[in-house]
GROMACS .gro file of C-alpha atoms in nm:
model
  332
    1MET     CA    1  -0.011  -0.002  -0.009
    2ALA     CA    2   0.139   0.354  -0.077
    3THR     CA    3   0.233   0.568   0.195
    4THR     CA    4   0.020   0.861   0.308
    5SER     CA    5   0.220   1.122   0.109
    6ALA     CA    6   0.233   0.933  -0.214
    7ARG     CA    7  -0.151   0.901  -0.178
    8ALA     CA    8  -0.208   1.235  -0.122
    9LEU     CA    9  -0.012   1.339  -0.451
   10SER     CA   10  -0.197   1.073  -0.632
   11LEU     CA   11  -0.538   1.202  -0.512
   12LEU     CA   12  -0.443   1.554  -0.636
   13SER     CA   13  -0.340   1.436  -0.957
   14MET     CA   14  -0.694   1.293  -0.994
   15LEU     CA   15  -0.860   1.604  -0.886
   16SER     CA   16  -0.639   1.833  -1.079
   17SER     CA   17  -0.873   1.830  -1.391
   18GLY     CA   18  -1.128   2.018  -1.191
   19SER     CA   19  -1.400   1.757  -1.235
   20THR     CA   20  -1.574   1.558  -0.972
   21VAL     CA   21  -1.434   1.221  -0.895
   22ALA     CA   22  -1.631   0.970  -0.701
   23GLY     CA   23  -1.496   0.850  -0.355
   24GLU     CA   24  -1.540   0.487  -0.467
   25GLU     CA   25  -1.321   0.562  -0.798
   26ILE     CA   26  -1.059   0.721  -0.567
   27ALA     CA   27  -1.063   0.442  -0.333
   28ARG     CA   28  -1.030   0.164  -0.621
   29ARG     CA   29  -0.753   0.353  -0.800
   30LEU     CA   30  -0.563   0.392  -0.459
   31GLY     CA   31  -0.625   0.057  -0.354
   32VAL     CA   32  -0.769   0.160  -0.005
   33SER     CA   33  -1.106   0.207   0.180
   34GLN     CA   34  -1.317   0.498   0.136
   35ARG     CA   35  -1.247   0.579   0.492
   36THR     CA   36  -0.884   0.612   0.421
   37VAL     CA   37  -0.957   0.824   0.123
   38ARG     CA   38  -1.181   1.057   0.358
   39ARG     CA   39  -0.868   1.096   0.598
   40ASP     CA   40  -0.650   1.170   0.308
   41VAL     CA   41  -0.892   1.446   0.215
   42GLU     CA   42  -0.887   1.607   0.548
   43THR     CA   43  -0.490   1.580   0.539
   44LEU     CA   44  -0.503   1.789   0.225
   45ARG     CA   45  -0.731   2.032   0.346
   46GLU     CA   46  -0.498   2.094   0.643
   47LEU     CA   47  -0.245   2.171   0.385
   48GLY     CA   48  -0.440   2.424   0.240
   49TYR     CA   49  -0.621   2.255  -0.057
   50ALA     CA   50  -0.971   2.345  -0.103
   51ILE     CA   51  -1.123   1.994  -0.169
   52GLU     CA   52  -1.489   2.017  -0.174
   53PRO     CA   53  -1.724   1.715  -0.103
   54VAL     CA   54  -2.001   1.671  -0.361
   55LYS     CA   55  -2.313   1.526  -0.259
   56GLY     CA   56  -2.571   1.337  -0.428
   57ALA     CA   57  -2.588   1.135  -0.755
   58GLY     CA   58  -2.277   1.169  -0.925
   59GLY     CA   59  -2.109   1.305  -0.620
   60GLY     CA   60  -1.761   1.280  -0.488
   61TYR     CA   61  -1.465   1.512  -0.429
   62ARG     CA   62  -1.327   1.807  -0.650
   63LEU     CA   63  -1.071   2.076  -0.603
   64GLY     CA   64  -1.275   2.409  -0.536
   65PRO     CA   65  -1.197   2.759  -0.613
   66GLY     CA   66  -0.876   2.887  -0.453
   67GLY     CA   67  -0.718   2.535  -0.450
   68SER     CA   68  -0.357   2.521  -0.567
   69LEU     CA   69  -0.151   2.238  -0.680
   70PRO     CA   70   0.213   2.166  -0.642
   71PRO     CA   71   0.433   2.254  -0.953
   72LEU     CA   72   0.377   1.905  -1.091
   73VAL     CA   73   0.176   1.630  -1.019
   74LEU     CA   74   0.175   1.341  -1.278
   75ASP     CA   75   0.117   0.983  -1.281
   76GLU     CA   76   0.275   0.739  -1.530
   77GLU     CA   77  -0.002   0.759  -1.791
   78GLN     CA   78  -0.007   1.138  -1.797
   79VAL     CA   79   0.369   1.160  -1.857
   80VAL     CA   80   0.302   0.938  -2.146
   81ALA     CA   81   0.040   1.156  -2.278
   82ILE     CA   82   0.228   1.466  -2.223
   83ALA     CA   83   0.559   1.362  -2.393
   84VAL     CA   84   0.380   1.202  -2.695
   85ALA     CA   85   0.155   1.501  -2.756
   86LEU     CA   86   0.431   1.768  -2.730
   87GLN     CA   87   0.636   1.565  -2.974
   88THR     CA   88   0.373   1.516  -3.234
   89THR     CA   89   0.207   1.869  -3.248
   90SER     CA   90   0.421   1.946  -3.558
   91ALA     CA   91   0.240   1.687  -3.751
   92VAL     CA   92  -0.105   1.879  -3.711
   93LEU     CA   93   0.008   2.224  -3.629
   94ARG     CA   94   0.262   2.467  -3.767
   95GLY     CA   95   0.456   2.758  -3.577
   96ILE     CA   96   0.464   2.567  -3.248
   97GLU     CA   97   0.766   2.326  -3.288
   98GLU     CA   98   1.009   2.504  -3.105
   99THR     CA   99   0.760   2.593  -2.822
  100SER     CA  100   0.671   2.233  -2.777
  101ARG     CA  101   1.035   2.125  -2.757
  102ARG     CA  102   1.087   2.381  -2.485
  103ALA     CA  103   0.768   2.304  -2.309
  104LEU     CA  104   0.874   1.938  -2.309
  105GLN     CA  105   1.205   2.022  -2.174
  106THR     CA  106   1.057   2.216  -1.885
  107VAL     CA  107   0.818   1.966  -1.793
  108ARG     CA  108   1.101   1.719  -1.797
  109GLN     CA  109   1.314   1.913  -1.573
  110VAL     CA  110   1.049   1.900  -1.278
  111MET     CA  111   0.964   1.540  -1.315
  112PRO     CA  112   1.088   1.295  -1.048
  113ARG     CA  113   1.371   1.057  -1.214
  114ARG     CA  114   1.137   0.772  -1.230
  115LEU     CA  115   0.871   0.969  -1.426
  116ARG     CA  116   1.158   1.117  -1.640
  117LEU     CA  117   1.255   0.780  -1.744
  118ASP     CA  118   0.913   0.693  -1.851
  119ALA     CA  119   0.895   1.012  -2.068
  120ASP     CA  120   1.221   0.955  -2.230
  121ALA     CA  121   1.100   0.595  -2.326
  122PHE     CA  122   0.847   0.777  -2.540
  123THR     CA  123   1.081   0.961  -2.778
  124VAL     CA  124   0.927   0.985  -3.122
  125THR     CA  125   0.959   1.173  -3.444
  126ALA     CA  126   0.632   1.281  -3.600
  127LEU     CA  127   0.625   1.319  -3.995
  128PRO     CA  128   0.291   1.425  -4.167
  129ASN     CA  129   0.183   1.172  -4.444
  130GLN     CA  130   0.212   1.373  -4.761
  131TRP     CA  131  -0.027   1.113  -4.944
  132GLU     CA  132  -0.301   1.077  -4.689
  133PHE     CA  133  -0.281   1.429  -4.562
  134PRO     CA  134  -0.194   1.671  -4.839
  135ALA     CA  135  -0.276   1.979  -4.678
  136PRO     CA  136  -0.025   2.144  -4.464
  137ALA     CA  137  -0.087   2.197  -4.107
  138PRO     CA  138  -0.245   2.514  -4.006
  139GLU     CA  139  -0.042   2.782  -3.847
  140ALA     CA  140  -0.077   2.814  -3.451
  141ASP     CA  141  -0.149   3.192  -3.490
  142LEU     CA  142  -0.458   3.085  -3.693
  143VAL     CA  143  -0.581   2.817  -3.463
  144ARG     CA  144  -0.524   3.072  -3.161
  145ALA     CA  145  -0.733   3.345  -3.344
  146VAL     CA  146  -1.032   3.088  -3.451
  147GLY     CA  147  -1.003   2.913  -3.111
  148THR     CA  148  -1.038   3.246  -2.940
  149ALA     CA  149  -1.361   3.329  -3.123
  150VAL     CA  150  -1.498   2.993  -3.026
  151ARG     CA  151  -1.392   3.029  -2.672
  152GLN     CA  152  -1.532   3.381  -2.662
  153ARG     CA  153  -1.867   3.318  -2.842
  154VAL     CA  154  -1.843   3.629  -3.081
  155LEU     CA  155  -1.894   3.617  -3.470
  156LEU     CA  156  -1.598   3.559  -3.675
  157ARG     CA  157  -1.521   3.745  -3.989
  158LEU     CA  158  -1.295   3.553  -4.242
  159ASP     CA  159  -1.203   3.488  -4.591
  160TYR     CA  160  -1.270   3.139  -4.722
  161ASP     CA  161  -1.144   2.962  -5.012
  162GLY     CA  162  -1.385   2.685  -5.096
  163THR     CA  163  -1.310   2.612  -5.457
  164ASP     CA  164  -1.143   2.288  -5.552
  165ASP     CA  165  -0.801   2.239  -5.677
  166ASP     CA  166  -0.918   2.146  -6.034
  167SER     CA  167  -1.208   2.404  -6.028
  168THR     CA  168  -1.217   2.654  -6.336
  169ASP     CA  169  -1.385   2.912  -6.095
  170ASP     CA  170  -1.136   3.169  -6.026
  171ALA     CA  171  -1.357   3.367  -5.787
  172GLY     CA  172  -1.092   3.306  -5.513
  173PRO     CA  173  -1.176   3.333  -5.146
  174THR     CA  174  -1.510   3.497  -5.022
  175SER     CA  175  -1.554   3.682  -4.729
  176ARG     CA  176  -1.802   3.562  -4.451
  177VAL     CA  177  -1.932   3.622  -4.114
  178LEU     CA  178  -1.999   3.321  -3.914
  179GLU     CA  179  -2.070   3.188  -3.551
  180PRO     CA  180  -1.786   2.979  -3.470
  181HIS     CA  181  -1.906   2.695  -3.238
  182HIS     CA  182  -1.618   2.400  -3.237
  183LEU     CA  183  -1.269   2.327  -3.369
  184VAL     CA  184  -1.245   1.953  -3.451
  185VAL     CA  185  -0.930   1.773  -3.563
  186TRP     CA  186  -1.009   1.451  -3.759
  187ALA     CA  187  -0.769   1.251  -3.975
  188ALA     CA  188  -0.490   1.513  -3.898
  189ARG     CA  189  -0.710   1.781  -4.051
  190TRP     CA  190  -0.844   2.087  -3.867
  191TYR     CA  191  -1.219   2.197  -3.937
  192LEU     CA  192  -1.427   2.465  -3.797
  193VAL     CA  193  -1.783   2.371  -3.736
  194ALA     CA  194  -1.992   2.715  -3.773
  195TYR     CA  195  -2.326   2.836  -3.821
  196GLU     CA  196  -2.420   3.074  -4.106
  197ALA     CA  197  -2.713   3.287  -3.973
  198THR     CA  198  -2.779   3.446  -4.302
  199HIS     CA  199  -2.855   3.110  -4.477
  200GLN     CA  200  -2.953   2.953  -4.150
  201HIS     CA  201  -2.758   2.603  -4.155
  202TRP     CA  202  -2.452   2.451  -4.040
  203ASP     CA  203  -2.119   2.459  -4.221
  204VAL     CA  204  -1.779   2.281  -4.195
  205LEU     CA  205  -1.481   2.462  -4.301
  206ARG     CA  206  -1.110   2.328  -4.355
  207LEU     CA  207  -0.897   2.556  -4.114
  208ASP     CA  208  -0.619   2.565  -4.363
  209ARG     CA  209  -0.845   2.757  -4.620
  210ILE     CA  210  -0.940   3.053  -4.389
  211THR     CA  211  -0.727   3.362  -4.401
  212HIS     CA  212  -0.767   3.708  -4.242
  213PRO     CA  213  -0.986   3.577  -3.930
  214GLU     CA  214  -1.098   3.882  -3.730
  215LEU     CA  215  -1.308   3.874  -3.417
  216THR     CA  216  -1.604   4.119  -3.449
  217GLY     CA  217  -1.670   4.118  -3.059
  218VAL     CA  218  -2.047   4.069  -3.133
  219PRO     CA  219  -2.174   3.771  -2.921
  220PHE     CA  220  -2.409   3.510  -3.045
  221VAL     CA  221  -2.641   3.272  -2.879
  222GLU     CA  222  -2.557   2.925  -2.825
  223ARG     CA  223  -2.757   2.660  -3.056
  224ASP     CA  224  -2.820   2.313  -3.015
  225LEU     CA  225  -2.567   2.116  -3.244
  226PRO     CA  226  -2.707   1.865  -3.521
  227GLU     CA  227  -2.737   1.524  -3.412
  228GLY     CA  228  -2.416   1.341  -3.309
  229GLY     CA  229  -2.225   1.651  -3.217
  230PRO     CA  230  -1.953   1.841  -3.389
  231GLY     CA  231  -1.728   1.537  -3.479
  232ALA     CA  232  -2.028   1.359  -3.644
  233LEU     CA  233  -2.130   1.671  -3.841
  234VAL     CA  234  -1.757   1.670  -4.000
  235GLN     CA  235  -1.765   1.306  -4.072
  236ARG     CA  236  -2.097   1.333  -4.248
  237THR     CA  237  -2.032   1.655  -4.444
  238PRO     CA  238  -1.924   1.576  -4.795
  239ALA     CA  239  -1.856   1.945  -4.894
  240ARG     CA  240  -1.597   2.018  -4.604
  241GLY     CA  241  -1.322   2.139  -4.835
  242ASP     CA  242  -1.106   1.815  -4.857
  243ARG     CA  243  -0.885   1.820  -5.157
  244LEU     CA  244  -0.758   1.496  -5.342
  245ALA     CA  245  -0.430   1.405  -5.235
  246PRO     CA  246  -0.144   1.373  -5.494
  247TRP     CA  247  -0.120   0.970  -5.497
  248PRO     CA  248   0.060   0.830  -5.794
  249CYS     CA  249  -0.272   0.696  -5.932
  250THR     CA  250  -0.616   0.881  -5.889
  251GLY     CA  251  -0.958   0.839  -6.013
  252SER     CA  252  -1.335   0.871  -5.970
  253ALA     CA  253  -1.661   0.692  -5.991
  254VAL     CA  254  -2.030   0.770  -5.938
  255LEU     CA  255  -2.158   0.543  -5.657
  256ALA     CA  256  -2.515   0.451  -5.583
  257LEU     CA  257  -2.490   0.566  -5.243
  258PRO     CA  258  -2.576   0.880  -5.033
  259ALA     CA  259  -2.289   1.164  -5.013
  260GLU     CA  260  -2.318   1.155  -4.639
  261LEU     CA  261  -2.264   0.787  -4.592
  262VAL     CA  262  -1.957   0.783  -4.837
  263ALA     CA  263  -1.816   1.075  -4.657
  264GLN     CA  264  -1.784   0.909  -4.325
  265PHE     CA  265  -1.590   0.617  -4.444
  266ALA     CA  266  -1.397   0.751  -4.769
  267PRO     CA  267  -1.010   0.731  -4.677
  268GLY     CA  268  -0.792   1.042  -4.615
  269GLY     CA  269  -0.725   1.243  -4.911
  270ALA     CA  270  -1.044   1.149  -5.093
  271VAL     CA  271  -1.319   1.388  -5.202
  272VAL     CA  272  -1.669   1.318  -5.216
  273ARG     CA  273  -1.941   1.524  -5.414
  274GLY     CA  274  -2.308   1.487  -5.374
  275LEU     CA  275  -2.517   1.440  -5.715
  276ASP     CA  276  -2.860   1.370  -5.567
  277GLU     CA  277  -3.009   1.201  -5.251
  278ASP     CA  278  -2.901   0.857  -5.362
  279ARG     CA  279  -2.588   0.924  -5.564
  280CYS     CA  280  -2.224   1.069  -5.522
  281GLU     CA  281  -1.896   1.099  -5.693
  282LEU     CA  282  -1.603   0.977  -5.495
  283SER     CA  283  -1.237   1.057  -5.605
  284MET     CA  284  -0.950   0.870  -5.446
  285GLY     CA  285  -0.585   0.768  -5.489
  286ALA     CA  286  -0.366   0.490  -5.428
  287TRP     CA  287  -0.005   0.353  -5.492
  288SER     CA  288  -0.139   0.131  -5.794
  289TRP     CA  289  -0.438   0.098  -6.007
  290ILE     CA  290  -0.537  -0.236  -5.866
  291GLY     CA  291  -0.518  -0.097  -5.523
  292LEU     CA  292  -0.738   0.203  -5.621
  293ALA     CA  293  -0.989  -0.054  -5.764
  294GLY     CA  294  -0.976  -0.245  -5.449
  295LEU     CA  295  -1.055   0.083  -5.234
  296PHE     CA  296  -1.374   0.151  -5.465
  297ILE     CA  297  -1.503  -0.221  -5.440
  298THR     CA  298  -1.491  -0.186  -5.039
  299PHE     CA  299  -1.799   0.037  -5.073
  300GLY     CA  300  -2.009  -0.271  -5.214
  301SER     CA  301  -2.195  -0.013  -5.446
  302PRO     CA  302  -2.277  -0.038  -5.836
  303MET     CA  303  -2.041   0.214  -6.021
  304THR     CA  304  -2.083   0.428  -6.330
  305ASP     CA  305  -1.862   0.700  -6.501
  306VAL     CA  306  -1.554   0.536  -6.377
  307GLN     CA  307  -1.241   0.752  -6.472
  308PRO     CA  308  -1.000   0.728  -6.612
  309SER     CA  309  -0.948   0.419  -6.850
  310GLU     CA  310  -0.667   0.272  -6.630
  311LEU     CA  311  -0.903   0.226  -6.336
  312ARG     CA  312  -1.167   0.063  -6.551
  313ALA     CA  313  -0.880  -0.170  -6.659
  314ALA     CA  314  -0.803  -0.229  -6.313
  315PHE     CA  315  -1.168  -0.335  -6.246
  316THR     CA  316  -1.153  -0.600  -6.513
  317ARG     CA  317  -0.828  -0.754  -6.361
  318ALA     CA  318  -0.974  -0.743  -6.009
  319GLY     CA  319  -1.268  -0.910  -6.150
  320GLU     CA  320  -1.056  -1.189  -6.293
  321HIS     CA  321  -0.848  -1.235  -5.988
  322LEU     CA  322  -1.188  -1.240  -5.762
  323SER     CA  323  -1.340  -1.486  -6.007
  324GLY     CA  324  -1.042  -1.707  -5.998
  325SER     CA  325  -1.019  -1.702  -5.613
  326ALA     CA  326  -1.404  -1.807  -5.599
  327THR     CA  327  -1.344  -2.104  -5.818
  328SER     CA  328  -1.026  -2.220  -5.674
  329GLY     CA  329  -1.161  -2.439  -5.394
  330ARG     CA  330  -1.183  -2.817  -5.435
  331THR     CA  331  -1.484  -3.003  -5.330
  332GLN     CA  332  -1.421  -3.315  -5.106
   0.00000   0.00000   0.00000
């Protein structure tokens, strides 16, 4: 069983998030009785920590206002999370590499030796995948500006380039004023979930296509999000600003499936364009034509308007391979 001081540090670590932790959960994680938990709570209160009891359903303990923590209270799992997170930020965010390196160095210096060894065991180098994630990671200043508007709940004025790379429309970025509700990171891409009051609809914008973000200072009223929350909205939105990744082999086909369904399961670097309620055009890439044909086959849908000819030929070869596999078994 851990000593009283070690248990106290572990208890502070559990409460450091500010959320309520049930007494039964604390006892289970510390391997002690709830009576011992109450005694440790009283010990921390005597040391000046404002730990409050929360009664009723979902009750327990939480660190109240005015409560302070030691410079660093971490367990092994938290050390691993911090070490990995600070070393992989460059894969999803630009302009913060040096800051992340210095932050990790600072955190490491105040860790006990045992935890420092755990952190050092997770030394990694993060490289963005140029095929799956063709768009560059957004600048930290851009994320900071948009994130501030989300946090302050004020209207955001911005310029947005929503045209496709192969589009003949040279209109360029358009100026928009939106209600910024959430930032979502999915498949190493950053998205802004916003509400456009003028047209009264929810929108999903690729953060790397936003320029000149400006906080207006005008507040907006909180709205109920669509079913599933912001993450689900991003996943099922075909027109979310994605661009086709520069794979060696790229092609497209019209699928007899709704665009919202295909958008959820299309691989990274794919583009989905809705045609009507029951059909969409899917563009994808792969290392080889036969591999690309296999990706399309996984959707299990009839396909038309398959482009280019190399992809059509790959479907023929794939059919021959599959037919041969189906007839190669022997009956006993």
